Coordinates of C-alpha atoms in Angstrom, one line a residue:
S1 CA -11.0 74.4 13.7
K2 CA -8.7 74.6 16.7
D3 CA -11.7 74.7 19.0
V4 CA -13.2 71.4 17.9
P5 CA -12.2 68.7 20.3
K6 CA -10.5 65.6 18.8
I7 CA -12.4 62.4 19.4
T8 CA -10.7 59.0 19.1
L9 CA -13.0 56.0 18.7
R10 CA -11.7 52.5 19.6
F11 CA -13.5 49.3 18.6
K12 CA -12.8 45.9 20.0
V13 CA -13.6 43.1 17.6
E14 CA -13.5 39.5 18.6
S15 CA -12.9 37.1 15.8
K16 CA -14.5 33.7 16.2
A17 CA -13.8 30.7 14.0
A18 CA -16.9 29.1 12.4
I19 CA -15.4 25.6 12.8
L20 CA -12.7 24.5 15.2
F21 CA -10.2 21.8 14.2
E22 CA -8.2 19.6 16.5
P23 CA -5.2 18.9 16.6
R24 CA -4.7 21.0 13.4
S25 CA -6.5 22.3 10.3
Q26 CA -4.8 19.9 7.9
F27 CA -4.2 16.2 7.4
V28 CA -0.7 14.8 7.5
V29 CA -0.2 11.1 6.7
Y30 CA 3.0 9.1 6.7
S31 CA 3.2 5.5 5.4
F32 CA 5.3 2.9 3.7
E33 CA 4.8 1.3 0.3
G34 CA 2.1 -1.3 0.4
E35 CA 0.7 -0.3 3.8
A36 CA -2.6 1.5 4.6
A37 CA -2.5 4.5 6.9
Q38 CA -4.8 7.1 8.3
S39 CA -5.0 10.5 10.0
R40 CA -7.8 11.9 12.1
L41 CA -9.2 15.4 12.8
L42 CA -11.9 16.5 15.2
L43 CA -14.3 19.1 13.9
R44 CA -16.4 21.3 16.2
H45 CA -19.0 24.0 15.6
G46 CA -17.6 27.3 16.7
D47 CA -20.7 28.2 18.6
G48 CA -21.0 24.8 20.3
E49 CA -24.0 23.7 18.3
K50 CA -24.3 20.4 16.5
L51 CA -22.1 20.1 13.5
V52 CA -23.1 18.0 10.5
V53 CA -20.5 17.1 7.8
H54 CA -22.5 16.2 4.7
S55 CA -19.5 15.2 2.5
A56 CA -15.7 15.3 2.3
E57 CA -14.3 14.6 -1.2
T58 CA -10.6 14.0 -1.7
G59 CA -10.4 13.9 -5.5
S60 CA -7.8 11.1 -5.3
E61 CA -8.3 7.4 -6.0
F62 CA -5.8 6.6 -3.2
L63 CA -7.6 8.6 -0.5
E64 CA -11.0 8.3 1.1
T65 CA -12.7 9.9 4.0
V66 CA -14.7 8.5 6.9
I67 CA -17.2 10.8 8.6
E68 CA -18.3 9.8 12.1
P69 CA -20.6 12.0 14.2
V70 CA -19.7 12.0 17.9
V71 CA -22.7 10.7 19.9
R72 CA -21.2 10.5 23.4
Q73 CA -18.3 12.1 25.2
E74 CA -15.2 10.2 24.4
R75 CA -11.4 10.4 24.2
R76 CA -9.3 9.1 21.3
G77 CA -5.6 9.5 21.9
E78 CA -5.1 13.2 22.9
L79 CA -8.4 14.4 21.5
E80 CA -11.5 14.9 23.7
A81 CA -14.8 14.8 21.8
R82 CA -18.3 15.6 22.8
P83 CA -21.7 15.1 21.3
G84 CA -22.2 17.4 18.3
D85 CA -18.6 17.1 17.2
V86 CA -17.5 15.1 14.1
W87 CA -14.6 12.8 13.6
L88 CA -13.1 13.0 10.1
D89 CA -10.6 10.4 9.1
L90 CA -8.4 10.4 6.0
V91 CA -7.6 6.8 4.9
L92 CA -4.7 6.1 2.6
S93 CA -4.9 3.0 0.3
P94 CA -2.1 0.5 0.4
D95 CA -1.9 0.9 -3.4
A96 CA -0.7 4.5 -3.1
P97 CA 2.5 5.2 -5.1
L98 CA 5.8 6.1 -3.6
G99 CA 6.4 9.8 -3.1
T100 CA 4.4 12.8 -1.9
L101 CA 0.8 13.5 -2.5
S102 CA -0.8 16.9 -1.7
G103 CA -4.1 18.5 -2.3
R104 CA -7.3 19.7 -0.8
I105 CA -10.4 17.9 0.5
Q106 CA -13.7 19.7 -0.3
V107 CA -15.9 19.6 2.8
A108 CA -19.6 20.5 3.0
T109 CA -21.3 21.1 6.3
N110 CA -24.5 22.5 7.9
H111 CA -22.8 25.6 9.3
P112 CA -24.3 28.7 7.7
H113 CA -20.9 30.4 7.5
A114 CA -18.9 27.4 6.5
Q115 CA -21.2 25.5 4.1
S116 CA -18.2 24.7 1.9
F117 CA -14.5 24.9 2.6
D118 CA -11.2 23.1 1.8
L119 CA -8.9 21.1 4.1
Q120 CA -5.3 20.6 2.9
Y121 CA -3.7 17.2 3.0
I122 CA 0.0 16.1 2.7
V123 CA 0.8 12.4 2.3
R124 CA 4.2 10.9 2.1
V125 CA 4.8 7.2 1.1
R126 CA 8.3 5.8 1.6
S127 CA 9.9 2.6 0.6
V128 CA 10.5 0.1 3.4
I129 CA 13.9 -0.5 1.8
E130 CA 15.8 2.4 0.2
T131 CA 19.1 2.8 -1.5
R132 CA 21.7 5.6 -1.3
P133 CA 22.2 6.8 -3.9
Q134 CA 18.5 6.6 -4.8
D135 CA 18.7 7.2 -8.5
G136 CA 21.5 4.9 -9.6
V137 CA 25.2 4.2 -9.9
R138 CA 27.6 5.6 -12.5
L139 CA 30.9 3.8 -13.4
W140 CA 33.5 4.7 -16.0
L141 CA 36.9 3.6 -17.1
L142 CA 39.0 6.7 -18.2
G143 CA 39.6 10.0 -16.5
G144 CA 40.5 11.2 -13.0
T145 CA 42.6 9.1 -10.7
S146 CA 43.3 5.4 -11.4
N147 CA 40.4 4.2 -9.2
E148 CA 37.9 7.0 -9.7
G149 CA 34.8 5.8 -11.5
K150 CA 35.8 2.1 -11.4
S151 CA 34.0 1.3 -8.2
N152 CA 31.3 2.7 -6.0
F153 CA 29.4 1.9 -2.8
V154 CA 25.6 1.6 -2.4
R155 CA 24.0 1.7 1.0
I156 CA 20.8 -0.3 1.5
I157 CA 18.7 1.1 4.3
H158 CA 15.8 -0.4 6.3
N159 CA 13.4 2.5 7.2
Q160 CA 11.6 0.5 9.9
P161 CA 12.9 -0.7 13.2
G162 CA 14.9 -4.0 13.1
D163 CA 17.9 -5.5 11.2
F164 CA 17.8 -7.2 7.8
S165 CA 19.9 -9.3 5.5
I166 CA 20.4 -9.3 1.7
T167 CA 19.1 -12.6 0.4
S168 CA 20.0 -12.3 -3.3
L169 CA 22.2 -9.9 -5.3
D170 CA 22.5 -10.1 -9.1
V171 CA 23.7 -7.7 -11.9
S172 CA 22.5 -7.4 -15.5
H173 CA 26.0 -7.4 -17.1
P174 CA 28.4 -9.6 -15.1
E175 CA 30.9 -9.4 -18.0
F176 CA 31.2 -5.7 -17.2
F177 CA 30.6 -5.1 -13.5
S178 CA 29.9 -6.9 -10.2
A179 CA 28.1 -6.2 -7.0
E180 CA 29.0 -7.7 -3.6
A181 CA 27.6 -7.2 -0.1
L182 CA 30.3 -6.3 2.4
S183 CA 28.7 -8.4 5.1
D184 CA 26.3 -11.3 5.4
E185 CA 25.3 -10.4 9.0
A186 CA 21.9 -8.9 9.7
A187 CA 22.1 -5.1 10.3
R188 CA 20.0 -1.9 10.1
Q189 CA 22.0 -0.9 7.0
Q190 CA 23.9 -2.9 4.4
A191 CA 26.7 -1.8 2.1
V192 CA 27.3 -3.2 -1.4
R193 CA 30.4 -2.6 -3.4
V194 CA 29.8 -2.1 -7.2
K195 CA 32.9 -2.3 -9.4
L196 CA 34.0 -2.8 -12.9
V197 CA 35.5 -6.1 -14.0
E198 CA 39.3 -6.2 -13.8
G199 CA 41.0 -5.7 -17.1
L200 CA 37.9 -4.2 -18.8
T201 CA 38.9 -1.9 -21.7
P202 CA 37.1 1.0 -23.4
E203 CA 37.2 -1.0 -26.6
A204 CA 35.5 -4.0 -25.0
L205 CA 32.8 -1.7 -23.5
G206 CA 32.3 0.2 -26.7
K207 CA 29.5 2.5 -25.6
T208 CA 27.5 3.5 -22.6
I209 CA 25.8 0.4 -21.1
E210 CA 22.5 0.7 -19.2
G211 CA 22.4 -2.0 -16.6
W212 CA 21.0 -2.6 -13.2
I213 CA 21.5 -4.3 -9.8
E214 CA 18.7 -6.6 -8.7
F215 CA 18.5 -7.6 -5.0
S216 CA 16.0 -8.9 -2.4
T217 CA 15.9 -8.9 1.4
D218 CA 14.3 -10.9 4.1
V219 CA 12.1 -7.9 5.0
Q220 CA 10.3 -8.2 1.7
P221 CA 11.1 -11.8 0.6
G222 CA 8.9 -11.8 -2.5
M223 CA 10.0 -8.5 -3.9
K224 CA 12.9 -7.8 -6.3
L225 CA 14.3 -4.3 -6.0
E226 CA 16.4 -2.7 -8.7
L227 CA 19.0 0.1 -8.9
P228 CA 20.0 1.4 -12.4
V229 CA 23.7 1.3 -13.3
L230 CA 25.4 3.4 -16.1
I231 CA 28.8 2.2 -17.4
A232 CA 30.8 4.2 -20.0
P233 CA 34.3 4.4 -21.4
T234 CA 34.5 8.0 -20.0
R235 CA 32.8 10.0 -17.3
A236 CA 31.1 12.1 -19.9
G237 CA 29.3 9.0 -21.2
T238 CA 27.5 8.6 -17.8
R239 CA 26.1 12.1 -17.8
R240 CA 22.6 11.1 -18.9
P241 CA 19.4 10.2 -17.0
F242 CA 19.0 6.8 -15.6
H243 CA 16.6 4.5 -17.5
Q244 CA 14.0 2.9 -15.2
R245 CA 12.8 -0.5 -16.4

């Protein structure tokens, strides 16, 4: 009816998190091959009461958690903790493989509204020494310009601060190709020229050869690093995946 007044009801709802996370609600860990690393979160009861974390399971053999209740007011880095909070550390094993790991940690607490929840983690493990290209080098004899395919360059990069030198450099098939460092001076990056042997013919090569470059540096003296090499009479013969030994 036109005579019935129109009533508008407005509600104000305040949303409060059951558990607060500092500095974020996920773990991010960066490390280098063979090195342990960790990331830390501070967990706090949303109502200011004492929080108890019963367990935190990663499901990964390379990751473990450390649960540490806060017993006195303290500061660690940029985080200010008070009694009743909980430090939760994610510790990465030095045996973790190269690449990216991601998943979820299953957390159990005493909070009635957050007895079980997941925390996401992202872990990236990099090589101390990397090559560009990363997958391998392709060389071929016929096709394109006179020099195309007959030589290539590899950059060797140190991902940590400081200069380095190449201490050894060998190839699997010296009768077909060679690898030579362009400098013997220490530097943040090194360049290696990879080229086919002069006078090599398609008949002498015969088929696609799966070889490799092996090198070591003074950063990791006891470690031999390898980069696959494909050599073929034509470019088409190199269009296959690299074989990792």
